[in-house]
Every structure is written in C-alpha cells, then in structure tokens.
Short mmCIF file of C-alpha atoms and ligand atoms in Angstrom, two decimals:
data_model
loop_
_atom_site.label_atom_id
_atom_site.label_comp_id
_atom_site.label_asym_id
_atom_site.label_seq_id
_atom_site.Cartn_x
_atom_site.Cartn_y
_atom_site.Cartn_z
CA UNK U 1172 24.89 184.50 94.69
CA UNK U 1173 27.00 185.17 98.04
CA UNK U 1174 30.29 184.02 98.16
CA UNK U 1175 33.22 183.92 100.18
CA UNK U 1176 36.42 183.28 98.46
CA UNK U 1177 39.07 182.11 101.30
CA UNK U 1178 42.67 181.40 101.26
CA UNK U 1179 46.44 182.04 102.59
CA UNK U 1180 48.38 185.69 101.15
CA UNK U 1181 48.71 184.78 97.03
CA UNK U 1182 46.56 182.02 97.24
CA UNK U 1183 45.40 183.77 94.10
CA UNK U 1184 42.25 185.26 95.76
CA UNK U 1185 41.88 188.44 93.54
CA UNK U 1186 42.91 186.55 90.29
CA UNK U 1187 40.08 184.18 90.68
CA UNK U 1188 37.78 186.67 92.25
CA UNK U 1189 38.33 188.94 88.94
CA UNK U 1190 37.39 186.09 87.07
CA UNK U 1191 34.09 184.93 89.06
CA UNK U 1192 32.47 188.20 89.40
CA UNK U 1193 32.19 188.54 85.83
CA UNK U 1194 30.80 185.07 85.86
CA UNK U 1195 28.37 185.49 88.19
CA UNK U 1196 27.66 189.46 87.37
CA UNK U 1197 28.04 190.22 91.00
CA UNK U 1198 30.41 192.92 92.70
CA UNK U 1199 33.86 191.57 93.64
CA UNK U 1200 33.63 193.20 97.66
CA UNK U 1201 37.81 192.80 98.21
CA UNK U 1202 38.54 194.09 102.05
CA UNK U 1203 42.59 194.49 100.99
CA UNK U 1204 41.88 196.44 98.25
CA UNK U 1205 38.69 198.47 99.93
CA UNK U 1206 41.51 199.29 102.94
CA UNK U 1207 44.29 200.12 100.02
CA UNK U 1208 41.57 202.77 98.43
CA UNK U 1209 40.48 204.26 102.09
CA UNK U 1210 44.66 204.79 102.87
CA UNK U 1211 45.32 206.48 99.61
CA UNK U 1212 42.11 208.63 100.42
CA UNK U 1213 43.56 209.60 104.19
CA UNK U 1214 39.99 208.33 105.64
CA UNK U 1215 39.38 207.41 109.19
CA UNK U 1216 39.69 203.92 108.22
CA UNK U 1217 42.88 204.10 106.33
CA UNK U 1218 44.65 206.18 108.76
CA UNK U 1219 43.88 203.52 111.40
CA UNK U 1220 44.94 200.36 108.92
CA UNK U 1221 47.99 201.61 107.46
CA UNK U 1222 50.47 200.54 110.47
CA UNK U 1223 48.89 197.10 110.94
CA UNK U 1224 48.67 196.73 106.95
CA UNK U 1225 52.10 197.12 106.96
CA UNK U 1226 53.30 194.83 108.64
CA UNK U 1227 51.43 191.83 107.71
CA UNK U 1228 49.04 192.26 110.85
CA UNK U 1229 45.48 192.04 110.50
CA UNK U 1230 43.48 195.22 110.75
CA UNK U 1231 41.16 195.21 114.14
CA UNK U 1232 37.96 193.48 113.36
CA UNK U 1233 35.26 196.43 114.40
CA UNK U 1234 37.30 198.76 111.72
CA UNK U 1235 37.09 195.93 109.02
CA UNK U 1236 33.56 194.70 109.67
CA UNK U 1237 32.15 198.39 109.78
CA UNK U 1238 33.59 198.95 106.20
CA UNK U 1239 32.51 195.49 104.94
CA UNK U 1240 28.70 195.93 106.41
CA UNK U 1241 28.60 199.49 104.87
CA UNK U 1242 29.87 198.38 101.92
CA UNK U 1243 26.86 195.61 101.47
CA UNK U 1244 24.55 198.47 101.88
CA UNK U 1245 25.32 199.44 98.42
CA UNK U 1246 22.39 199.15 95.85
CA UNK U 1247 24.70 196.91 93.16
CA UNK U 1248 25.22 194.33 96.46
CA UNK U 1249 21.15 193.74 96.62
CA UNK U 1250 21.96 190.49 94.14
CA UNK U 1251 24.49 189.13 95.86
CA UNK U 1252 28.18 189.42 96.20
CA UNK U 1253 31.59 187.74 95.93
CA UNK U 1254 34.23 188.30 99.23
CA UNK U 1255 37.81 188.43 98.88
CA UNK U 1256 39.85 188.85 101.87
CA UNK U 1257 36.85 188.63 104.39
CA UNK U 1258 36.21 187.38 107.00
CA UNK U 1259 39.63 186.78 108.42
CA UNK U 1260 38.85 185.72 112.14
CA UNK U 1261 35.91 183.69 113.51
CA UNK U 1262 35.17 187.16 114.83
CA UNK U 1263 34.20 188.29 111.15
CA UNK U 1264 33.01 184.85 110.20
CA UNK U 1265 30.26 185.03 112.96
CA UNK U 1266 29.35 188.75 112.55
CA UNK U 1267 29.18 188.08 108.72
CA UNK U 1268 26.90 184.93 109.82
CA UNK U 1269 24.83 186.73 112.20
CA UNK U 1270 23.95 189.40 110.05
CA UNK U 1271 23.14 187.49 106.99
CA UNK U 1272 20.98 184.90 109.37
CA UNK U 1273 19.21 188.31 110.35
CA UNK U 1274 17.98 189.66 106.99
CA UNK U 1275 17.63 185.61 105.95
CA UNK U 1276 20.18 185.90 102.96
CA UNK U 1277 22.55 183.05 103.66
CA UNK U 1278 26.02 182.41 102.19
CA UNK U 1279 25.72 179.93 99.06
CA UNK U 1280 29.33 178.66 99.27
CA UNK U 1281 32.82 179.17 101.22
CA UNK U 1282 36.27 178.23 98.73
CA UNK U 1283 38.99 177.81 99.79
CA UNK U 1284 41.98 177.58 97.48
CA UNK U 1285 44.38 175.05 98.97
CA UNK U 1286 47.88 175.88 97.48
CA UNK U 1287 51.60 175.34 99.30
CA UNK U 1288 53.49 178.10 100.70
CA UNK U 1289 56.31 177.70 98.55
CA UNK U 1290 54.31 178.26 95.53
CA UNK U 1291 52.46 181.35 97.20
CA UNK U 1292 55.71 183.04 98.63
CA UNK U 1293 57.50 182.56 94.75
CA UNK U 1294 54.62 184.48 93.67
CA UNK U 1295 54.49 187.51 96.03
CA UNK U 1296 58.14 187.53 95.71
CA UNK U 1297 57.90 187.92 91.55
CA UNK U 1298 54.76 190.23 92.69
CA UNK U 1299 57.12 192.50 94.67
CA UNK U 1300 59.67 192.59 91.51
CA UNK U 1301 56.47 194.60 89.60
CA UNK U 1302 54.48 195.96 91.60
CA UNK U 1303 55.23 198.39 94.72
CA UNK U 1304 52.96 196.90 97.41
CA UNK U 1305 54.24 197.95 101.06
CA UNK U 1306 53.49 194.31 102.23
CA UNK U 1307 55.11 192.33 99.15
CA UNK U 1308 58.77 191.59 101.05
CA UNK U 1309 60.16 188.71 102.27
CA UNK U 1310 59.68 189.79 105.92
CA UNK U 1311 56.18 190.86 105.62
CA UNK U 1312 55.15 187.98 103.30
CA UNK U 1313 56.27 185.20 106.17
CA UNK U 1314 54.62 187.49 108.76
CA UNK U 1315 51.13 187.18 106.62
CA UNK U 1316 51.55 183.65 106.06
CA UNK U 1317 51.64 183.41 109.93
CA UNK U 1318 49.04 185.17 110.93
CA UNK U 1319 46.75 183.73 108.13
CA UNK U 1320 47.73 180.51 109.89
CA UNK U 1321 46.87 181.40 113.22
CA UNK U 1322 43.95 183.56 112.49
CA UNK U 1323 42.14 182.25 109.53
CA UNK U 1324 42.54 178.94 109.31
CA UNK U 1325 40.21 178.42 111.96
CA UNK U 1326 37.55 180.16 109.72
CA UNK U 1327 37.84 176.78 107.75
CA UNK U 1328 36.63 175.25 110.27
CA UNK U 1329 34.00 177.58 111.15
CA UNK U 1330 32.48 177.06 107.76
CA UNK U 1331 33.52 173.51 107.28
CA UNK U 1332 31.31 172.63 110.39
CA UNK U 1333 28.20 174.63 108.97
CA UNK U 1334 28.99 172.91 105.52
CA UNK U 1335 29.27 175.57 103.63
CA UNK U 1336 33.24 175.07 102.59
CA UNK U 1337 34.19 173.66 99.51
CA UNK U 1338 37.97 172.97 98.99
CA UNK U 1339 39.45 173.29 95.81
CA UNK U 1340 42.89 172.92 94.63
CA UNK U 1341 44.80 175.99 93.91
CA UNK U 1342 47.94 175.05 92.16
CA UNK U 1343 48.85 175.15 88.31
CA UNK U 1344 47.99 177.92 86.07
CA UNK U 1345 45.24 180.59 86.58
CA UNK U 1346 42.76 179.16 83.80
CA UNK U 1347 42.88 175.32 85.36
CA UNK U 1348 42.14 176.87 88.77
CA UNK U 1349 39.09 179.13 87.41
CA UNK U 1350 37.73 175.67 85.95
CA UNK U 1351 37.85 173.61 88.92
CA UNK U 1352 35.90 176.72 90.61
CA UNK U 1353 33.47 176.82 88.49
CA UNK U 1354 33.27 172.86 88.88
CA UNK U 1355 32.55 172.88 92.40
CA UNK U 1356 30.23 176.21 92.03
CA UNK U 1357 28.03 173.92 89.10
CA UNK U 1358 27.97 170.67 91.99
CA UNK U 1359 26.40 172.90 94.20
CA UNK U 1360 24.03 174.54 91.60
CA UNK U 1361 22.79 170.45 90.78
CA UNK U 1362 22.28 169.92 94.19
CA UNK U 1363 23.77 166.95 96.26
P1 LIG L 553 44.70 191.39 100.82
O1 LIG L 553 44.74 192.48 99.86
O2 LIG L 553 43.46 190.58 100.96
O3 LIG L 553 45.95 190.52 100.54
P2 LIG L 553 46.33 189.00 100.79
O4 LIG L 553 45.34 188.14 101.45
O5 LIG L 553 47.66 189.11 101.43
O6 LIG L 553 46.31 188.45 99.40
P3 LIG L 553 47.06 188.88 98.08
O7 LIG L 553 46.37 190.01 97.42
O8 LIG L 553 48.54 189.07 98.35
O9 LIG L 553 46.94 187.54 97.31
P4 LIG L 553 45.68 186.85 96.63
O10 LIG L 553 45.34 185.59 97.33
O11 LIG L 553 44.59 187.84 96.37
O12 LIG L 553 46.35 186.44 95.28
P5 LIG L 553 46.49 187.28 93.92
O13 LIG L 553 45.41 186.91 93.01
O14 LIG L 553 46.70 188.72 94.24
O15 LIG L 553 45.03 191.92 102.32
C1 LIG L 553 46.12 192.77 102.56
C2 LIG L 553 46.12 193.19 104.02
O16 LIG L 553 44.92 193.92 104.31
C3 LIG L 553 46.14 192.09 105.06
O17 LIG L 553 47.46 191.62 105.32
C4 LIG L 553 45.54 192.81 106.27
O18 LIG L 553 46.48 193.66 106.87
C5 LIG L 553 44.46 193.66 105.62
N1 LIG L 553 43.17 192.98 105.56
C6 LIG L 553 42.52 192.58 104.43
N2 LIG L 553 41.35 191.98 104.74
C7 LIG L 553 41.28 191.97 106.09
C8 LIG L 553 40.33 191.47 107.01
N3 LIG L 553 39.22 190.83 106.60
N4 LIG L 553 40.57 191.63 108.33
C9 LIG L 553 41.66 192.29 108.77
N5 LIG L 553 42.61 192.78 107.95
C10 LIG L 553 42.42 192.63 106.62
O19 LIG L 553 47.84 186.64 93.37
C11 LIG L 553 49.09 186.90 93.95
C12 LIG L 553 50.15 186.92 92.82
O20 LIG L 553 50.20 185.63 92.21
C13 LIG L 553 49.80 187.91 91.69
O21 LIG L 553 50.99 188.47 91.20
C14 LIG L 553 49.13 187.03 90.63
O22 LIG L 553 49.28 187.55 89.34
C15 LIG L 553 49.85 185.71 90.82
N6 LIG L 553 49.00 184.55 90.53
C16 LIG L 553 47.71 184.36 90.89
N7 LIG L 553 47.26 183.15 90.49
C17 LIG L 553 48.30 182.56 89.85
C18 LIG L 553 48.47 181.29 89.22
N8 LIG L 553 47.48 180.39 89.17
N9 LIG L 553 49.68 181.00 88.71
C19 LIG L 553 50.72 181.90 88.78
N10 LIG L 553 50.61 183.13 89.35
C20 LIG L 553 49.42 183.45 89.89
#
C-alpha cells in the first residue's frame, strides 16, 4: 500500500504513522525525522536544512524531494510505503504524482488528520517540556502552524481534486484516532 499521511505540526502524524506501518508491514518514510538523522550525521542535506528547520521554515523542495525519491529506491519500499511529513507543497505533491504516474504505482489514499490548533499547540508545548526538539517553542510552533497553512493546505486540495483524500478526525486519544484510520483505510479496501 502507498500512503500519504497529511496534517498541521502535532497533528499526531508520527503517532499514527508508528501505528499504521506495523499494520500494513510497510516502511514508515518520515521526511522530519529522515532530515533530523542527515543533521546529526553533518550530510550535505542536513547542513543545508538545519537553518530553515529551525525556524519552522520549510526545507527547499529539490533538497527534500531528492532525499524522499532516493529514499523509495530502497529494496524494503518495493511493497509500498507510508509518508509522514511529505509532500509539503504542491511542488512535492506533483513531483511525488509525476513520478509514481511514471513507474504506474499510484497512491492508494491521502489522510488527513483534521484536529484544532489549540489542541496541537498544547501538545508541542507538553512535547517541548520532554523532549529537546530545536523547533518545539512557542515561537517556532506558531511559525509552523503558519507556514503549514500557507503551504500545505493547498496540498488538500491537490489531492482532494484527484480524490484521493480522505479526512478523518484527529481529536481525542491516540487509540480512537488509530480506529477511525483504519475505518476509512477498510472503506476504501471494500470499494465504493
Ligand atoms: P516533522 O518532523 O514532519 O514535524 P511536524 O510536521 O512539525 O510534525 P510533528 O512531528 O511536530 O507532529 P506530528 O504531526 O508528527 O505529531 P506527533 O505524532 O509527533 O517536520 C519538522 C520540520 O522538518 C519541518 O518544520 C520542516 O522544516 C522540515 N520538513 C519536514 N518535511 C518536510 C517537507 N516535506 N518539505 C520541507 N520541509 C520539511 O505528536 C505530537 C505530540 O503530540 C507528541 O508528543 C505525541 O506524543 C502527542 N500526541 C500525538 N497524538 C496524540 C493524541 N491523540 N492525544 C494526545 N497527545 C498526542
């Protein structure tokens, strides 16, 4: 299966996504965390992201799609995959398109997890309390809820028009959100 798993800063993308890959026993291809791994490594790619990681700004498309696309090359992503984080920008969204159209291995299903921004910023806030990520503070946190705004949410759209994008609700606790997932993944497995 190939899905994309879309949705503002704490949306609860990589809780879900932990939970669906084992589901679906496919790799879990997350472009925050692949651009957290290439900084602590000092690669090429990290050294570029850092700054723009930082402060809540998205990381230039070429740099993000080159990592993704190599990334797929991998021999564990020949069954399929689950994206967190990616794509970002209609940018992404029709590279990611065009190349899938090109080797004729289409996306199964967009989600997007629909939650308020009060909820998500109380999260990232208690996130920031635990853990020590350099974009978890108020300032940055507002700064990534704007530029998912500007820059993402027309992905929706993007997707919604090829009807690919299911919406699901992404309030309450973890366990209730997984279920409603899987519901919408099932609807789609019965057919229309
Ligand atoms: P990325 O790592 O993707 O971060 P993000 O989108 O800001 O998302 P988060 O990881 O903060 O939240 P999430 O939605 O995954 O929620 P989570 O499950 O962690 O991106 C970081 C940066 O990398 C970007 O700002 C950008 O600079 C760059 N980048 C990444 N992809 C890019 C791209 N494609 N193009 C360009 N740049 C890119 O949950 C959040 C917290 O809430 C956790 O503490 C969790 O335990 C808690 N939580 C989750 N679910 C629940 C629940 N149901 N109830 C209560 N608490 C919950």
């Amino acid at each position: 299966m190939r899905i994309v798993l879309v949705g503002p800063p704490g949306a609860g993308k990589g809780t879900q996504s932990r939970l669906l890959v084992d589901m679906l026993d496919v790799p879990h291809l997350s472009t925050g965390e692949l651009l957290r791994e290439s900084i602590r490594l000092g690669t090429e790619i990290g050294r570029a992201a850092n700054e723009y990681m930082a402060d809540g700004n998205l990381v230039p498309d070429e740099l993000v799609i080159r990592m993704v696309f190599s990334r797929m090359q991998e021999s564990d992503c020949h069954r399929g995959w689950l994206l967190d984080g990616f794509p970002r920008t209609v940018e992404q969204a029709q590279a990611l398109h065009d190349s899938l159209q090109q080797a004729d291995t289409p996306l199964d299903v967009v989600i997007e997890l629909d939650i308020d921004r009060e909820t998500i910023v109380g999260r990232l806030l208690k996130r920031a309390e635990t853990e020590s990520r350099d974009d978890d503070n108020y300032e940055t946190i507002m700064a990534r809820q704007q530029v998912y705004a500007d820059q993402t949410r027309p992905v929706l759209d993007f997707y919604r028009e090829r009807g690919l994008l299911r919406v699901v609700d992404g309030e309450g606790p973890a366990a209730d959100v997984f279920s409603r997932i899987k519901a919408a993944i099932s609807q789609l497995e019965s057919g229309p």
